[in-house]
Amino acid sequence: MNIQMQAGGILILLLLLYFYKRQDTIGLYTGKLFLRALYITFACLVLDILSIILIVHQEQFPIWLVKSECKAYLVSLVVCGYIAFAYASADIHRLSKADKFTRRLGFGVMMVAVLIFALPIQIYYDGNNVVYTHGPACSATYAGALLLILATLLEIYVLGKAMNPKRRTAIRLWLVIWIAAALTQFLNSRLLLVGFASVLGMVILFFELENPEIYIDRGTGFFNSYAFVEFIRQQFQTDNDCCGILISLENVHVINNMTSAAIEEAMAEIVQFIRKIPGVRVFKTDDREFSLEFEDRHSLYHACGIIYDRFQQSWLKQSTSAEPVFLQPYYLLIPSCHVAADAQEILGILRYYRSHCAELSEDHLITVDENTVKNRREHDRMLSTLINAIKEDRIEVFYQPIYSIKEEKFISAEALARIRREDGSIIPPGLFIPIAEETGLISEVGEIMFHKTCRFMKEQDLTRYGVRYVEANLSVVQCDDEMLADTYIDIMKKYQLSPECINLEITESASISTRKILLENMRRLLDYGVSFSLDDFGNGQSNLNYIVDMPVQIVKFDRDMTQAYFENEKAKFILRATMNMIHDMQLKVVSEGVETKEQFDALKELGIDYIQGYYFSKPLEPQAFLDFIRKENGF
């Protein structure tokens, strides 16, 4: 009998089912469809074998039973085509939409099944090994299955970009094999290949996509980061909510010194602890990071208490190879993943906050809630605005005049970045500068600013109005650029601008983090003729050693330090003493943030060299700044 190929296919399917069932799965919808496809293909092969047996022994059975069983096999072929379409649709559309559509299509498949049972079928058996069926019922089967396969291929061709590329390729290969087998069997009914072709499709899908092992972290047995991404995507596709907590041990504070072996031992103990938490689905999303997902918030908060209490205790208590250690993880609490609009947004938020948790959370906990998502959306919108502003040349330079008390006129200005929106309104620097610094775009913004400042100084010849130099800010990122000096010298040469017209402002944070590169850049720029200021003195970790070590000519007291002088008696003594020491080093002092005449008079009496602030002027557009300088300096 011609059943060897079908029997081999059944054995292969049983092996696939064994390997699939022996491993935990995360319950993806595509996995469920694959399992259905396995069962349907198995049934198809069983029906195929049974139909051959009944045909061979048809004299022992009623003819209606033999034909009915043969038609049942034909219906199973159409159902295989239907499940292929459903499998592809689940990856292209939202699952709720795909489910509704495939249900409607299932009704059409039922109509085809009724048609197959209604149409006549002929049976052929030559008494040896040639067994097959033919007739209108078979033609309807081939037509229905082929239409489903072609519909699936068309959907993949038109909407395939929305699919997992591996899934798209695997389904195409499966269907091509199936079409080839169906055409071969249609042309030569003696070759019963269609059932085995379905088995080959299952093998391709299993090894390319549906092997549960690809979702498992081999070191811990938990689900891996790939499984986590797929799980989150499905939650949004099915409109199901989920909640969880992400435990990051990537940047933990370790009280005791630990060897690599001790760290691995502690991690193994942590894995065993997490494994015992009830009602949780665990994903290992990084080397030392775990995401725990729960069915409801009650289970989440209960588990959070258990986790927090355990990490207050030491690890490796029972170990003889290492001292007990205390680890303090960072936590991302997600009470509801649907605070985000889609899977891509929630995954992006998680990536951002888990990489910045050390700097954003003093208590090691960040809750991803509506406010968190809102802040992140505003961040992303501003980043997009910044990128577009750079592309469209909408970064502008405003100038805030700086008054010399000794000369009683405005002798300099600070160049400040602004973004002009498409509607003409201005975005203040506090909204985009932190994002530019975080993303590294500050270097590009700084270079644009310097180009425009040098061009403005040269074209307007500001020195003839008494403005001897303009102060341009350097970011920490720029100070870490070994090519900074070359770049800025080339820009000044491009505009044929004298280096004495430029004063570069550095911050204390820059002098701390990029000292070696910064000092080399400063040396080269100083040799060229540029001067330097230490900006925002008094903001952060102020230390007079910075002034001693840095080759600066001007020290700028930030607004908070200036305002504190008028609000706090101790601050008066500190600012006065600091100013005297700076003057003793033959350096000049600028007070920023001066807003009233009383403040100006007091700082003038104190001996401050330069005044900058709203008392004289807010930052001005280039033409307004020119008008201001001409008027105030008597031109």
XYZ file of C-alpha atoms in Angstrom:
635
model
C 0.000 0.000 0.000
C 1.165 3.583 -0.764
C 1.307 4.773 2.849
C 5.037 4.756 3.623
C 5.430 8.494 3.060
C 2.360 9.328 5.150
C 3.552 7.050 7.967
C 6.940 8.762 7.933
C 5.173 12.130 8.072
C 3.176 11.047 11.131
C 6.390 10.008 12.887
C 7.950 13.398 12.137
C 4.869 15.212 13.458
C 4.924 13.157 16.674
C 8.575 14.133 17.202
C 7.766 17.817 16.606
C 4.859 17.593 19.039
C 7.100 15.974 21.659
C 9.775 18.650 21.411
C 7.142 21.388 21.401
C 5.258 20.097 24.435
C 8.245 19.324 26.638
C 9.168 23.015 26.972
C 7.201 25.858 28.610
C 5.732 28.364 26.168
C 4.665 31.968 26.659
C 1.316 31.382 24.964
C 1.817 33.406 21.802
C -1.138 33.342 19.430
C 1.066 32.254 16.536
C 2.268 29.369 18.697
C -1.319 28.295 19.282
C -2.011 28.439 15.551
C 1.116 26.391 14.882
C -0.080 23.773 17.355
C -3.464 23.680 15.596
C -1.656 23.299 12.283
C 0.276 20.357 13.732
C -2.931 18.647 14.851
C -4.704 19.345 11.545
C -1.735 18.056 9.517
C -1.621 14.986 11.743
C -5.348 14.414 11.164
C -4.828 14.964 7.441
C -2.180 12.231 7.289
C -4.268 9.851 9.396
C -7.275 10.426 7.129
C -5.051 9.935 4.096
C -3.813 6.565 5.387
C -7.312 5.545 6.436
C -8.730 6.428 3.005
C -6.063 4.276 1.330
C -6.863 1.364 3.639
C -10.612 1.688 3.015
C -10.131 1.935 -0.753
C -7.863 -1.115 -0.808
C -10.401 -3.075 1.270
C -13.520 -1.388 -0.126
C -15.288 -4.700 -0.661
C -15.405 -5.104 3.114
C -17.046 -1.696 3.773
C -20.112 0.145 2.524
C -19.168 2.321 -0.457
C -20.766 5.408 1.147
C -18.406 5.012 4.133
C -15.349 4.707 1.875
C -16.315 7.794 -0.141
C -17.245 9.799 2.969
C -13.857 9.082 4.510
C -12.106 10.068 1.279
C -14.057 13.335 1.233
C -13.149 13.947 4.886
C -9.488 13.718 3.847
C -10.121 16.218 1.040
C -11.764 18.615 3.502
C -8.696 18.342 5.775
C -6.521 19.569 2.888
C -8.679 22.691 2.551
C -8.499 23.231 6.309
C -4.679 23.074 6.042
C -4.832 25.917 3.540
C -7.123 27.838 5.849
C -4.801 27.462 8.849
C -1.872 28.690 6.715
C -3.816 31.850 5.898
C -4.770 32.349 9.558
C -1.132 31.882 10.622
C 0.086 34.564 8.221
C -2.740 36.978 9.082
C -1.948 36.799 12.803
C 1.455 38.321 12.127
C 0.178 41.044 9.807
C -2.964 42.394 11.504
C -3.940 43.097 15.072
C -5.007 39.755 16.470
C -8.565 40.900 17.170
C -8.958 41.983 13.532
C -7.180 38.863 12.209
C -9.369 36.640 14.382
C -12.586 38.212 13.072
C -11.429 37.934 9.473
C -10.310 34.311 9.746
C -13.623 33.433 11.409
C -15.466 34.838 8.412
C -13.129 32.957 6.109
C -13.768 29.842 8.201
C -17.427 30.132 7.261
C -16.384 30.051 3.598
C -14.231 26.979 4.261
C -17.284 25.297 5.779
C -19.193 26.022 2.573
C -16.378 24.453 0.548
C -16.489 21.403 2.843
C -20.241 21.074 2.278
C -19.637 21.362 -1.466
C -16.971 18.644 -1.359
C -19.347 16.290 0.453
C -22.148 17.138 -1.996
C -20.130 16.543 -5.164
C -19.468 13.055 -6.527
C -16.095 11.381 -6.112
C -14.529 8.490 -8.029
C -12.161 5.958 -6.541
C -9.340 4.249 -8.394
C -7.448 1.138 -7.267
C -5.548 -1.098 -9.692
C -5.278 -3.982 -7.280
C -1.584 -3.373 -6.636
C -0.099 -0.104 -5.325
C -1.907 2.616 -7.281
C -4.631 4.244 -5.185
C -6.205 7.658 -5.688
C -9.455 9.560 -5.971
C -10.698 11.901 -8.701
C -13.801 13.646 -9.879
C -15.675 16.921 -9.055
C -15.086 16.652 -5.280
C -11.336 16.465 -5.860
C -11.440 19.397 -8.280
C -13.328 21.484 -5.698
C -10.686 20.558 -3.132
C -7.796 21.615 -5.327
C -9.575 24.833 -6.256
C -10.420 25.735 -2.642
C -6.972 24.880 -1.248
C -5.181 26.625 -4.094
C -7.263 29.788 -3.664
C -6.411 29.859 0.042
C -2.718 29.381 -0.673
C -2.715 32.078 -3.364
C -4.601 34.423 -1.022
C -1.966 33.809 1.642
C 0.888 34.483 -0.783
C -0.855 37.637 -2.036
C -1.342 38.892 1.517
C 2.327 38.261 2.280
C 3.355 40.056 -0.925
C 1.156 43.108 -0.275
C 1.445 43.386 3.516
C 4.575 41.349 4.185
C 6.544 44.317 5.498
C 4.464 44.135 8.669
C 5.548 40.529 9.250
C 8.499 39.029 11.030
C 10.952 38.533 8.102
C 11.736 34.969 9.183
C 8.022 34.145 9.386
C 7.419 35.646 5.962
C 10.201 33.560 4.405
C 9.174 30.359 6.208
C 5.511 30.643 5.167
C 6.471 31.370 1.571
C 8.700 28.300 1.463
C 6.009 26.139 3.075
C 3.382 27.248 0.576
C 5.677 26.893 -2.432
C 6.434 23.293 -1.417
C 2.728 22.660 -0.938
C 1.775 24.130 -4.317
C 4.466 22.090 -6.042
C 3.212 18.903 -4.340
C -0.445 19.705 -5.140
C 0.291 20.382 -8.814
C 2.363 17.223 -9.054
C -0.412 15.171 -7.459
C -3.044 16.844 -9.657
C -1.076 15.921 -12.797
C -0.185 12.476 -11.505
C -2.808 11.179 -9.085
C -0.656 8.191 -8.234
C 1.861 10.391 -6.349
C 0.246 11.174 -2.987
C 2.525 14.075 -1.962
C 0.231 16.761 -0.527
C 0.064 15.391 3.004
C 3.821 14.979 3.288
C 4.333 18.497 1.856
C 2.295 19.800 4.797
C 4.643 17.935 7.136
C 7.638 19.623 5.521
C 5.908 22.965 6.126
C 5.517 22.126 9.807
C 9.204 21.221 10.022
C 10.178 24.558 8.451
C 7.937 26.558 10.794
C 9.153 24.665 13.840
C 12.850 25.137 13.265
C 12.579 28.687 11.942
C 9.962 30.126 14.284
C 8.049 27.896 16.661
C 10.698 25.883 18.478
C 10.081 26.881 22.118
C 13.825 26.660 22.726
C 14.372 29.945 20.876
C 12.407 31.722 23.616
C 14.390 30.190 26.491
C 17.485 31.540 28.206
C 19.740 28.500 28.528
C 21.512 29.749 31.641
C 18.420 30.192 33.805
C 15.586 28.369 32.045
C 13.552 31.608 32.078
C 12.106 33.144 28.931
C 14.603 35.365 27.107
C 14.504 38.964 25.848
C 13.165 37.896 22.441
C 10.252 36.178 24.167
C 9.658 39.325 26.232
C 9.346 41.502 23.122
C 6.959 39.041 21.464
C 4.895 38.754 24.655
C 4.492 42.524 24.988
C 3.538 42.853 21.330
C 0.836 40.241 21.716
C -0.593 41.966 24.805
C -1.264 45.039 22.687
C -2.468 43.075 19.677
C -5.052 41.254 21.785
C -5.946 44.335 23.874
C -4.951 42.368 26.975
C -3.341 44.253 29.829
C -0.380 43.061 31.847
C 1.615 44.323 34.784
C 5.067 43.575 36.000
C 8.344 44.667 37.511
C 11.761 44.825 35.935
C 14.658 44.069 38.279
C 17.989 45.412 37.038
C 21.221 44.269 38.657
C 23.404 45.755 35.933
C 24.603 48.709 38.031
C 24.014 47.436 41.549
C 25.852 48.800 44.513
C 27.976 46.040 46.051
C 28.972 46.604 49.667
C 31.619 43.874 49.810
C 34.290 43.346 47.196
C 33.224 40.414 45.062
C 35.148 38.134 42.750
C 33.647 37.128 39.398
C 32.960 33.664 40.778
C 31.135 35.116 43.782
C 29.024 37.355 41.533
C 27.984 34.361 39.433
C 27.208 32.415 42.585
C 25.058 35.259 43.913
C 23.216 35.493 40.582
C 22.507 31.769 40.684
C 21.000 32.212 44.154
C 18.888 35.144 42.917
C 17.614 33.015 40.021
C 16.522 30.303 42.462
C 14.755 32.905 44.592
C 12.870 34.371 41.605
C 11.906 30.887 40.445
C 9.992 30.340 43.706
C 7.826 33.480 43.388
C 4.247 32.268 42.773
C 2.045 33.280 39.836
C 4.774 34.900 37.757
C 6.074 34.619 34.205
C 9.806 35.419 34.267
C 11.910 36.825 31.418
C 15.676 37.284 31.530
C 15.985 40.467 29.513
C 19.699 41.120 30.015
C 22.775 39.575 31.627
C 21.683 40.674 35.092
C 18.147 41.827 34.489
C 14.800 40.097 34.968
C 11.271 41.078 34.003
C 8.488 39.513 36.058
C 4.989 39.613 34.550
C 1.794 39.010 36.559
C -1.859 38.432 35.764
C -3.135 41.163 38.097
C -1.878 44.055 40.213
C -2.616 42.329 43.515
C -0.155 39.573 42.621
C 2.316 42.194 41.408
C 2.297 44.258 44.602
C 2.409 41.144 46.784
C 5.478 39.913 44.891
C 7.090 43.372 45.059
C 6.991 43.186 48.838
C 8.602 39.759 48.815
C 11.318 40.889 46.377
C 12.096 44.107 48.239
C 12.343 42.328 51.602
C 14.641 39.661 50.174
C 17.064 42.171 48.690
C 17.370 43.842 52.081
C 19.062 40.649 53.225
C 22.455 39.317 52.220
C 23.206 36.742 49.561
C 25.651 33.834 49.719
C 24.950 33.299 53.410
C 25.449 29.564 53.075
C 28.449 29.763 50.771
C 31.931 28.922 51.998
C 33.607 30.448 48.941
C 32.529 34.060 49.432
C 31.469 36.532 52.064
C 27.736 37.364 52.229
C 26.945 40.406 50.079
C 24.149 42.937 49.877
C 22.796 43.964 46.474
C 20.504 46.898 45.781
C 18.789 46.515 42.379
C 17.013 49.166 40.394
C 13.301 48.535 39.872
C 10.972 49.524 37.054
C 7.382 49.045 38.181
C 4.770 48.751 35.408
C 1.232 48.629 36.924
C -0.274 48.584 33.411
C 1.438 48.253 30.044
C -1.519 50.044 28.418
C -0.397 53.427 29.707
C 1.500 53.384 26.396
C -0.162 53.550 22.987
C 1.461 50.444 21.557
C 4.127 47.826 22.121
C 6.837 49.857 20.428
C 6.261 52.770 22.788
C 6.267 50.714 25.997
C 9.396 48.844 24.907
C 11.101 52.145 24.071
C 10.152 53.574 27.461
C 11.488 50.498 29.237
C 14.758 50.672 27.291
C 15.195 54.334 28.152
C 14.392 54.185 31.853
C 16.280 50.983 32.583
C 19.436 52.483 31.003
C 18.986 55.749 32.927
C 17.577 54.423 36.207
C 20.802 55.093 38.130
C 20.705 58.805 37.292
C 16.907 59.253 37.384
C 16.013 57.506 40.630
C 17.559 58.090 44.022
C 15.402 55.424 45.691
C 16.135 52.831 42.980
C 12.470 52.752 41.871
C 10.814 54.198 38.782
C 7.095 53.681 38.231
C 6.061 53.625 34.589
C 2.709 55.374 34.786
C 0.799 57.967 32.778
C 3.096 60.797 33.907
C 6.188 58.792 33.013
C 4.815 58.067 29.548
C 3.712 61.678 29.092
C 7.193 62.943 29.985
C 8.786 60.493 27.605
C 6.442 61.499 24.781
C 7.304 65.148 25.352
C 10.970 64.180 25.311
C 10.562 62.331 22.007
C 8.582 65.195 20.467
C 11.261 67.671 21.479
C 13.977 65.392 20.130
C 12.129 65.226 16.810
C 11.761 69.023 16.850
C 15.477 69.410 17.532
C 16.470 67.050 14.721
C 14.177 68.840 12.271
C 15.465 72.234 13.411
C 19.027 71.142 12.672
C 18.044 69.807 9.239
C 16.020 72.919 8.369
C 18.502 75.438 9.793
C 16.141 76.710 12.485
C 18.789 76.864 15.230
C 19.208 80.559 15.989
C 21.615 82.568 18.107
C 20.335 85.127 20.601
C 22.731 87.478 22.400
C 22.521 88.668 25.997
C 24.559 91.846 26.617
C 27.213 91.887 29.382
C 27.892 95.197 31.122
C 31.320 96.333 32.330
C 31.002 98.257 35.588
C 34.450 99.802 35.202
C 33.940 100.982 31.612
C 30.208 101.682 32.086
C 29.246 100.141 28.794
C 28.462 96.784 27.234
C 31.696 95.182 26.151
C 30.572 91.595 25.453
C 27.610 89.250 25.097
C 26.777 85.618 25.629
C 25.597 83.648 22.593
C 22.572 81.502 23.506
C 20.791 78.865 21.447
C 17.145 79.083 20.482
C 14.937 77.062 18.143
C 12.416 78.843 15.992
C 9.301 76.786 15.388
C 7.724 76.665 11.965
C 5.049 79.096 13.182
C 7.740 81.599 14.174
C 7.541 81.116 17.938
C 10.701 80.496 19.951
C 11.584 77.381 21.974
C 13.698 78.287 25.025
C 16.952 76.360 25.617
C 15.752 74.709 28.818
C 13.424 72.523 26.730
C 15.919 71.228 24.171
C 19.483 71.675 25.492
C 19.206 68.799 28.049
C 17.932 66.516 25.260
C 20.694 67.675 22.928
C 23.263 66.876 25.632
C 21.726 63.495 26.370
C 21.657 62.421 22.714
C 25.006 63.906 21.683
C 23.348 66.361 19.292
C 24.768 69.172 21.413
C 28.034 68.944 19.446
C 26.203 69.657 16.203
C 24.161 72.425 17.832
C 27.330 73.960 19.310
C 29.106 73.933 15.969
C 26.112 75.537 14.229
C 26.023 78.177 16.946
C 29.734 78.897 16.600
C 29.487 79.274 12.825
C 26.642 81.772 13.169
C 28.325 83.663 16.005
C 31.586 84.067 14.090
C 29.728 85.148 10.953
C 27.684 87.685 12.942
C 30.762 89.112 14.657
C 32.586 89.491 11.344
C 29.732 90.762 9.177
C 28.503 93.325 11.714
C 31.983 94.261 12.936
C 30.743 94.374 16.542
C 34.051 95.765 17.792
C 33.218 99.156 16.293
C 30.232 99.309 18.681
C 32.382 98.478 21.689
C 31.694 94.714 21.824
C 35.175 93.209 22.129
C 34.205 89.535 22.339
C 31.268 87.148 22.417
C 31.060 84.234 24.829
C 30.190 80.858 23.248
C 29.295 77.849 25.405
C 31.095 74.524 25.141
C 29.200 71.414 26.210
C 30.748 68.516 28.098
C 30.436 66.410 24.939
C 32.357 68.972 22.889
C 35.072 69.200 25.520
C 35.623 65.452 25.091
C 36.228 65.885 21.346
C 39.914 65.696 20.460
C 39.201 67.629 17.249
C 37.465 70.547 18.998
C 40.409 72.952 18.743
C 41.004 72.157 15.067
C 37.316 72.541 14.249
C 36.899 75.897 16.005
C 40.152 77.321 14.661
C 39.091 76.347 11.126
C 35.720 78.094 11.635
C 37.382 81.307 12.845
C 39.754 81.194 9.865
C 36.815 80.651 7.512
C 35.232 83.924 8.632
C 38.594 85.672 9.048
C 37.647 86.470 12.618
C 40.273 87.525 15.136
C 40.492 84.967 17.989
C 40.366 87.834 20.520
C 36.709 88.217 19.529
C 35.849 84.812 21.025
C 35.596 83.705 24.630
C 34.684 80.047 25.190
C 32.713 79.079 28.283
C 33.373 75.744 29.943
C 31.536 74.303 32.928
C 32.881 72.675 36.061
C 31.353 69.351 35.017
C 33.339 69.507 31.774
C 36.575 70.187 33.634
C 35.930 67.133 35.830
C 34.924 64.517 33.274
C 37.132 65.384 30.307
C 40.155 66.950 31.939
C 43.017 65.656 29.788
C 41.374 66.253 26.397
C 39.892 69.556 27.547
C 43.257 70.923 28.732
C 44.893 70.029 25.422
C 42.084 71.742 23.477
C 42.308 74.782 25.746
C 46.090 74.986 25.320
C 45.820 74.977 21.535
C 43.009 77.531 21.492
C 44.795 79.775 23.989
C 47.907 79.655 21.820
C 45.733 80.711 18.893
C 44.423 83.686 20.907
C 41.026 82.588 22.274
C 40.143 83.308 25.937
C 38.145 81.128 28.343
C 35.518 81.567 31.066
C 34.473 79.144 33.794
C 30.679 79.164 33.532
C 28.079 78.425 36.226
C 30.490 78.684 39.132
C 28.500 77.905 42.261
C 26.245 75.415 40.527
C 27.085 71.860 41.556
C 30.422 70.769 42.962
C 32.081 74.191 43.137
C 35.739 74.149 44.045
C 38.345 76.889 43.784
C 40.808 74.259 42.613
C 38.989 74.288 39.284
C 39.868 77.956 38.885
C 43.471 77.272 39.868
C 43.806 74.343 37.468
C 41.853 75.686 34.505
C 43.537 78.397 32.336
C 40.519 80.722 32.439
C 40.437 84.520 32.475
C 36.839 84.987 33.669
C 34.710 83.279 36.331
C 30.926 83.511 36.027
C 28.777 83.272 39.166
C 25.575 81.508 38.192
C 22.127 83.006 38.862
C 21.518 80.920 41.998
C 24.749 82.094 43.563
C 23.970 85.714 42.659
C 20.441 85.523 44.080
C 21.664 83.792 47.237
C 23.808 86.850 47.994
C 20.628 88.873 48.518
C 18.727 86.202 50.413
C 21.208 84.609 52.798
C 23.689 86.244 55.146
C 26.109 83.318 54.969
C 25.995 83.440 51.177
C 27.119 87.061 51.302
C 30.295 86.133 53.140
C 30.957 83.194 50.831
C 30.452 85.178 47.624
C 32.537 88.117 48.914
C 35.385 85.859 49.979
C 35.247 83.889 46.735
C 35.289 87.041 44.648
C 38.283 88.415 46.554
C 40.232 85.193 46.006
C 39.383 85.237 42.303
C 40.516 88.829 42.014
C 43.742 87.965 43.846
C 44.384 85.488 41.014
C 44.046 88.396 38.546
C 40.809 87.030 37.100
C 37.562 88.823 36.312
C 34.092 88.003 37.717
C 30.706 88.063 35.965
C 27.463 87.883 37.961
C 24.617 86.316 36.029
C 20.916 86.666 36.793
C 20.924 90.296 37.946
C 17.333 91.502 37.751
C 16.910 94.743 39.748
C 18.670 98.078 40.232
C 19.155 97.266 43.913
C 21.012 94.101 42.974
C 23.098 95.969 40.412
C 24.062 98.692 42.890
C 25.004 96.148 45.559
C 27.158 94.088 43.205
C 28.790 97.228 41.852
C 29.694 98.259 45.387
C 30.950 94.725 46.074
C 33.430 94.987 43.202
C 31.959 92.604 40.631
C 33.515 93.287 37.211
C 30.684 92.449 34.820
C 26.902 92.226 35.094
C 24.614 90.033 33.018
C 20.887 89.697 33.459
C 17.376 90.904 32.811
C 18.079 94.180 34.606
C 19.722 95.297 31.385
C 18.288 92.980 28.805
C 16.944 89.522 28.081
C 18.666 87.568 25.277
C 17.979 89.355 21.993
C 17.723 88.400 18.355
C 20.722 89.571 16.307
C 19.113 92.725 14.904
C 17.563 93.677 18.239
C 20.940 93.132 19.914
C 22.611 95.435 17.384
C 20.001 98.115 18.000
C 20.455 97.739 21.760
C 24.241 97.998 21.614
C 24.211 100.998 19.285
C 21.832 102.830 21.567
C 23.330 101.914 24.949
C 26.966 102.342 23.881
C 26.243 105.672 22.223
C 26.555 104.806 18.535
